PDB file of C-alpha atoms in Angstrom:
ATOM      1  CA  UNK A  90     -19.327  13.474  16.446  1.00  0.00           C
ATOM      2  CA  UNK A  91     -17.359  15.754  14.126  1.00  0.00           C
ATOM      3  CA  UNK A  92     -14.314  15.456  16.393  1.00  0.00           C
ATOM      4  CA  UNK A  93     -14.473  11.642  16.502  1.00  0.00           C
ATOM      5  CA  UNK A  94     -14.842  11.550  12.721  1.00  0.00           C
ATOM      6  CA  UNK A  95     -11.922  13.937  12.235  1.00  0.00           C
ATOM      7  CA  UNK A  96      -9.636  12.019  14.600  1.00  0.00           C
ATOM      8  CA  UNK A  97     -10.403   8.758  12.768  1.00  0.00           C
ATOM      9  CA  UNK A  98      -9.639  10.431   9.451  1.00  0.00           C
ATOM     10  CA  UNK A  99      -6.315  11.716  10.753  1.00  0.00           C
ATOM     11  CA  UNK A 100      -5.426   8.198  11.931  1.00  0.00           C
ATOM     12  CA  UNK A 101      -6.266   6.858   8.456  1.00  0.00           C
ATOM     13  CA  UNK A 102      -4.113   9.604   6.907  1.00  0.00           C
ATOM     14  CA  UNK A 103      -1.183   8.664   9.157  1.00  0.00           C
ATOM     15  CA  UNK A 104      -1.612   5.000   8.226  1.00  0.00           C
ATOM     16  CA  UNK A 105      -1.321   5.861   4.540  1.00  0.00           C
ATOM     17  CA  UNK A 106       1.728   8.087   5.101  1.00  0.00           C
ATOM     18  CA  UNK A 107       3.472   5.109   6.714  1.00  0.00           C
ATOM     19  CA  UNK A 108       3.467   3.211   3.391  1.00  0.00           C
ATOM     20  CA  UNK A 109       5.971   5.372   1.481  1.00  0.00           C
ATOM     21  CA  UNK A 110       7.982   6.051   4.644  1.00  0.00           C
ATOM     22  CA  UNK A 111       8.661   2.332   5.136  1.00  0.00           C
ATOM     23  CA  UNK A 112       9.289   1.742   1.418  1.00  0.00           C
ATOM     24  CA  UNK A 113      11.695   4.681   1.280  1.00  0.00           C
ATOM     25  CA  UNK A 114      13.643   3.445   4.297  1.00  0.00           C
ATOM     26  CA  UNK A 115      13.811  -0.267   3.453  1.00  0.00           C
ATOM     27  CA  UNK A 116      13.139  -0.413  -0.303  1.00  0.00           C
ATOM     28  CA  UNK A 117      16.830  -0.431  -1.267  1.00  0.00           C
ATOM     29  CA  UNK A 118      17.452  -3.473   0.942  1.00  0.00           C
ATOM     30  CA  UNK A 119      14.422  -5.206  -0.600  1.00  0.00           C
ATOM     31  CA  UNK A 120      15.762  -4.492  -4.075  1.00  0.00           C
ATOM     32  CA  UNK A 121      19.205  -5.833  -3.137  1.00  0.00           C
ATOM     33  CA  UNK A 122      17.614  -9.037  -1.806  1.00  0.00           C
ATOM     34  CA  UNK A 123      15.487  -9.376  -4.945  1.00  0.00           C
ATOM     35  CA  UNK A 124      18.571  -8.879  -7.126  1.00  0.00           C
ATOM     36  CA  UNK A 125      20.433 -11.574  -5.164  1.00  0.00           C
ATOM     37  CA  UNK A 126      17.482 -13.920  -5.689  1.00  0.00           C
ATOM     38  CA  UNK A 127      17.458 -13.200  -9.416  1.00  0.00           C
ATOM     39  CA  UNK A 128      21.162 -14.027  -9.576  1.00  0.00           C
ATOM     40  CA  UNK A 129      20.479 -17.286  -7.723  1.00  0.00           C
ATOM     41  CA  UNK A 130      17.858 -18.044 -10.403  1.00  0.00           C
ATOM     42  CA  UNK A 131      20.327 -17.143 -13.178  1.00  0.00           C
ATOM     43  CA  UNK A 132      18.207 -14.196 -14.271  1.00  0.00           C
ATOM     44  CA  UNK A 133      19.890 -10.928 -15.199  1.00  0.00           C
ATOM     45  CA  UNK A 134      19.134  -8.383 -12.422  1.00  0.00           C
ATOM     46  CA  UNK A 135      18.920  -5.626 -15.052  1.00  0.00           C
ATOM     47  CA  UNK A 136      15.527  -7.064 -15.997  1.00  0.00           C
ATOM     48  CA  UNK A 137      14.107  -5.143 -13.008  1.00  0.00           C
ATOM     49  CA  UNK A 138      15.243  -1.752 -14.342  1.00  0.00           C
ATOM     50  CA  UNK A 139      14.371  -2.636 -17.927  1.00  0.00           C
ATOM     51  CA  UNK A 140      10.799  -3.351 -16.859  1.00  0.00           C
ATOM     52  CA  UNK A 141      10.571  -0.477 -14.328  1.00  0.00           C
ATOM     53  CA  UNK A 142      10.129  -2.819 -11.346  1.00  0.00           C
ATOM     54  CA  UNK A 143      10.967  -1.109  -8.087  1.00  0.00           C
ATOM     55  CA  UNK A 144      10.831  -1.643  -4.358  1.00  0.00           C
ATOM     56  CA  UNK A 145      11.369   1.927  -3.181  1.00  0.00           C
ATOM     57  CA  UNK A 146       8.898   4.737  -2.585  1.00  0.00           C
ATOM     58  CA  UNK A 147       9.142   6.296  -6.033  1.00  0.00           C
ATOM     59  CA  UNK A 148       6.333   7.139  -8.408  1.00  0.00           C
ATOM     60  CA  UNK A 149       2.817   6.021  -7.592  1.00  0.00           C
ATOM     61  CA  UNK A 150       4.066   4.117  -4.534  1.00  0.00           C
ATOM     62  CA  UNK A 151       4.406   7.544  -2.910  1.00  0.00           C
ATOM     63  CA  UNK A 152       1.891   9.655  -4.817  1.00  0.00           C
ATOM     64  CA  UNK A 153      -1.157   7.436  -4.208  1.00  0.00           C
ATOM     65  CA  UNK A 154      -0.852   7.016  -0.419  1.00  0.00           C
ATOM     66  CA  UNK A 155       0.110  10.665   0.056  1.00  0.00           C
ATOM     67  CA  UNK A 156      -2.884  11.762  -2.027  1.00  0.00           C
ATOM     68  CA  UNK A 157      -5.165   9.632   0.166  1.00  0.00           C
ATOM     69  CA  UNK A 158      -3.558  11.108   3.282  1.00  0.00           C
ATOM     70  CA  UNK A 159      -4.026  14.650   1.968  1.00  0.00           C
ATOM     71  CA  UNK A 160      -7.696  14.071   1.145  1.00  0.00           C
ATOM     72  CA  UNK A 161      -8.353  12.500   4.542  1.00  0.00           C
ATOM     73  CA  UNK A 162      -6.525  15.363   6.297  1.00  0.00           C
ATOM     74  CA  UNK A 163      -8.559  17.949   4.398  1.00  0.00           C
ATOM     75  CA  UNK A 164     -11.793  16.122   5.226  1.00  0.00           C
ATOM     76  CA  UNK A 165     -10.714  15.908   8.880  1.00  0.00           C
ATOM     77  CA  UNK A 166     -10.084  19.669   8.919  1.00  0.00           C
ATOM     78  CA  UNK A 167     -13.573  20.255   7.540  1.00  0.00           C
ATOM     79  CA  UNK A 168     -14.990  17.976  10.237  1.00  0.00           C
ATOM     80  CA  UNK A 169     -13.070  19.810  12.963  1.00  0.00           C
ATOM     81  CA  UNK A 170     -14.497  23.070  11.597  1.00  0.00           C
ATOM     82  CA  UNK A 171     -18.012  21.614  11.524  1.00  0.00           C
ATOM     83  CA  UNK A 172     -18.385  22.497   7.842  1.00  0.00           C
ATOM     84  CA  UNK A 173     -21.590  21.388   6.141  1.00  0.00           C
ATOM     85  CA  UNK A 174     -19.616  19.755   3.330  1.00  0.00           C
ATOM     86  CA  UNK A 175     -17.720  17.536   5.795  1.00  0.00           C
ATOM     87  CA  UNK A 176     -20.510  14.996   6.160  1.00  0.00           C
ATOM     88  CA  UNK A 177     -20.857  14.391   2.412  1.00  0.00           C
ATOM     89  CA  UNK A 178     -17.086  14.236   1.884  1.00  0.00           C
ATOM     90  CA  UNK A 179     -16.732  11.806   4.783  1.00  0.00           C
ATOM     91  CA  UNK A 180     -19.322   9.509   3.238  1.00  0.00           C
ATOM     92  CA  UNK A 181     -17.547   9.645  -0.109  1.00  0.00           C
ATOM     93  CA  UNK A 182     -13.904   9.452   0.940  1.00  0.00           C
ATOM     94  CA  UNK A 183     -14.173   7.109   3.930  1.00  0.00           C
ATOM     95  CA  UNK A 184     -16.189   4.707   1.762  1.00  0.00           C
ATOM     96  CA  UNK A 185     -13.600   4.925  -1.015  1.00  0.00           C
ATOM     97  CA  UNK A 186     -10.756   4.352   1.441  1.00  0.00           C
ATOM     98  CA  UNK A 187     -12.499   1.242   2.779  1.00  0.00           C
ATOM     99  CA  UNK A 188     -12.885  -0.137  -0.750  1.00  0.00           C
ATOM    100  CA  UNK A 189      -9.308   0.785  -1.686  1.00  0.00           C
ATOM    101  CA  UNK A 190      -7.961  -0.967   1.386  1.00  0.00           C
ATOM    102  CA  UNK A 191      -9.933  -4.096   0.493  1.00  0.00           C
ATOM    103  CA  UNK A 192      -8.211  -3.979  -2.914  1.00  0.00           C
ATOM    104  CA  UNK A 193      -4.804  -3.446  -1.281  1.00  0.00           C
ATOM    105  CA  UNK A 194      -5.259  -6.390   1.093  1.00  0.00           C
ATOM    106  CA  UNK A 195      -6.485  -8.590  -1.776  1.00  0.00           C
ATOM    107  CA  UNK A 196      -3.468  -7.561  -3.853  1.00  0.00           C
ATOM    108  CA  UNK A 197      -1.122  -8.448  -1.002  1.00  0.00           C
ATOM    109  CA  UNK A 198      -2.785 -11.832  -0.468  1.00  0.00           C
ATOM    110  CA  UNK A 199      -2.631 -12.719  -4.160  1.00  0.00           C
ATOM    111  CA  UNK A 200       0.750 -11.141  -4.926  1.00  0.00           C
ATOM    112  CA  UNK A 201       2.468 -14.287  -6.188  1.00  0.00           C
ATOM    113  CA  UNK A 202      -0.216 -15.258  -8.697  1.00  0.00           C
ATOM    114  CA  UNK A 203      -0.757 -11.638  -9.757  1.00  0.00           C
ATOM    115  CA  UNK A 204       2.945 -11.028 -10.359  1.00  0.00           C
ATOM    116  CA  UNK A 205       3.322 -14.332 -12.198  1.00  0.00           C
ATOM    117  CA  UNK A 206       0.448 -13.373 -14.509  1.00  0.00           C
ATOM    118  CA  UNK A 207       1.845  -9.866 -15.015  1.00  0.00           C
ATOM    119  CA  UNK A 208       5.288 -11.236 -15.854  1.00  0.00           C
ATOM    120  CA  UNK A 209       3.769 -13.634 -18.423  1.00  0.00           C
ATOM    121  CA  UNK A 210       1.643 -10.877 -19.982  1.00  0.00           C
ATOM    122  CA  UNK A 211       4.661  -8.571 -20.209  1.00  0.00           C
ATOM    123  CA  UNK A 212       6.165 -10.626 -23.002  1.00  0.00           C
ATOM    124  CA  UNK A 213       9.731 -10.438 -21.689  1.00  0.00           C
ATOM    125  CA  UNK A 214      10.910 -14.070 -21.679  1.00  0.00           C
ATOM    126  CA  UNK A 215      13.381 -13.324 -18.894  1.00  0.00           C
ATOM    127  CA  UNK A 216      10.597 -12.052 -16.630  1.00  0.00           C
ATOM    128  CA  UNK A 217       8.550 -15.156 -17.379  1.00  0.00           C
ATOM    129  CA  UNK A 218      11.448 -17.353 -16.161  1.00  0.00           C
ATOM    130  CA  UNK A 219      11.477 -15.784 -12.691  1.00  0.00           C
ATOM    131  CA  UNK A 220      10.315 -18.017  -9.851  1.00  0.00           C
ATOM    132  CA  UNK A 221       8.069 -15.377  -8.348  1.00  0.00           C
ATOM    133  CA  UNK A 222       7.422 -16.830  -4.875  1.00  0.00           C
ATOM    134  CA  UNK A 223      11.091 -16.924  -3.799  1.00  0.00           C
ATOM    135  CA  UNK A 224      11.718 -13.589  -5.563  1.00  0.00           C
ATOM    136  CA  UNK A 225       8.952 -11.844  -3.573  1.00  0.00           C
ATOM    137  CA  UNK A 226       9.860 -13.721  -0.391  1.00  0.00           C
ATOM    138  CA  UNK A 227      13.465 -12.495  -0.645  1.00  0.00           C
ATOM    139  CA  UNK A 228      12.322  -8.894  -1.051  1.00  0.00           C
ATOM    140  CA  UNK A 229       9.829  -9.213   1.810  1.00  0.00           C
ATOM    141  CA  UNK A 230      12.440 -10.731   4.117  1.00  0.00           C
ATOM    142  CA  UNK A 231      14.640  -7.672   3.611  1.00  0.00           C
ATOM    143  CA  UNK A 232      12.125  -5.577   5.525  1.00  0.00           C
ATOM    144  CA  UNK A 233      12.433  -5.716   9.326  1.00  0.00           C
ATOM    145  CA  UNK A 234      10.082  -8.187  11.005  1.00  0.00           C
ATOM    146  CA  UNK A 235       8.146  -5.373  12.665  1.00  0.00           C
ATOM    147  CA  UNK A 236       6.977  -4.190   9.227  1.00  0.00           C
ATOM    148  CA  UNK A 237       4.576  -7.144   9.037  1.00  0.00           C
ATOM    149  CA  UNK A 238       3.023  -6.093  12.367  1.00  0.00           C
ATOM    150  CA  UNK A 239       2.942  -2.503  11.140  1.00  0.00           C
ATOM    151  CA  UNK A 240       1.079  -3.663   8.016  1.00  0.00           C
ATOM    152  CA  UNK A 241      -1.555  -5.428  10.128  1.00  0.00           C
ATOM    153  CA  UNK A 242      -1.852  -2.383  12.368  1.00  0.00           C
ATOM    154  CA  UNK A 243      -2.128  -0.062   9.363  1.00  0.00           C
ATOM    155  CA  UNK A 244      -4.893  -2.162   7.830  1.00  0.00           C
ATOM    156  CA  UNK A 245      -6.729  -2.326  11.157  1.00  0.00           C
ATOM    157  CA  UNK A 246      -6.496   1.456  11.559  1.00  0.00           C
ATOM    158  CA  UNK A 247      -7.731   2.049   8.014  1.00  0.00           C
ATOM    159  CA  UNK A 248     -10.660  -0.379   8.280  1.00  0.00           C
ATOM    160  CA  UNK A 249     -11.683   0.552  11.824  1.00  0.00           C
ATOM    161  CA  UNK A 250     -10.998   4.271  11.442  1.00  0.00           C
ATOM    162  CA  UNK A 251     -13.029   4.495   8.253  1.00  0.00           C
ATOM    163  CA  UNK A 252     -15.881   2.464   9.740  1.00  0.00           C
ATOM    164  CA  UNK A 253     -15.965   4.554  12.923  1.00  0.00           C
ATOM    165  CA  UNK A 254     -15.884   7.765  10.854  1.00  0.00           C
ATOM    166  CA  UNK A 255     -18.811   6.543   8.757  1.00  0.00           C
ATOM    167  CA  UNK A 256     -20.791   5.508  11.846  1.00  0.00           C
ATOM    168  CA  UNK A 257     -20.053   8.796  13.607  1.00  0.00           C
ATOM    169  CA  UNK A 258     -21.019  10.899  10.603  1.00  0.00           C
ATOM    170  CA  UNK A 259     -24.252   8.914  10.209  1.00  0.00           C
ATOM    171  CA  UNK A 260     -25.209   9.934  13.743  1.00  0.00           C
ATOM    172  CA  UNK A 261     -24.947  13.643  12.886  1.00  0.00           C
ATOM    173  CA  UNK A 262     -28.266  15.112  11.743  1.00  0.00           C
ATOM    174  CA  UNK A 263     -28.177  16.097   8.060  1.00  0.00           C
TER     175      UNK A 263
END
């Protein structure tokens, strides 16, 4: 069961690594599309930089998924080694990853309303003027079509891999 758990954790780690890889590769195109949409809306594109809005893999967009991948890889290594601590860490981290992925999916599904609210709260009148739905749609369309399938696959791997890891570790005597 340790091997099954570890393999699932490595799949989850790989799924999280894919996030900054895709953003790094296609983020500049998404930004260019978002800038073009802002110009179409007669909004100064500089408002993105002024408010630290980005589409690339910088900052927490890289650090958070890579941290999750590192923790899952470490936990997988402990499972491969059959370490006593592996079971407890699997319960903790696989559960957290499941909950985090629920939050990520929710954030993606409510992106337009969340961004609209964030822009209003920001206090920058230029941000508040942005028509968010076409702005986000333009950025999203700059990513290749396969990225949407990759997102579904990534979420499936994270949910299923974490669930299988938790089931497998629960079958190991304490």
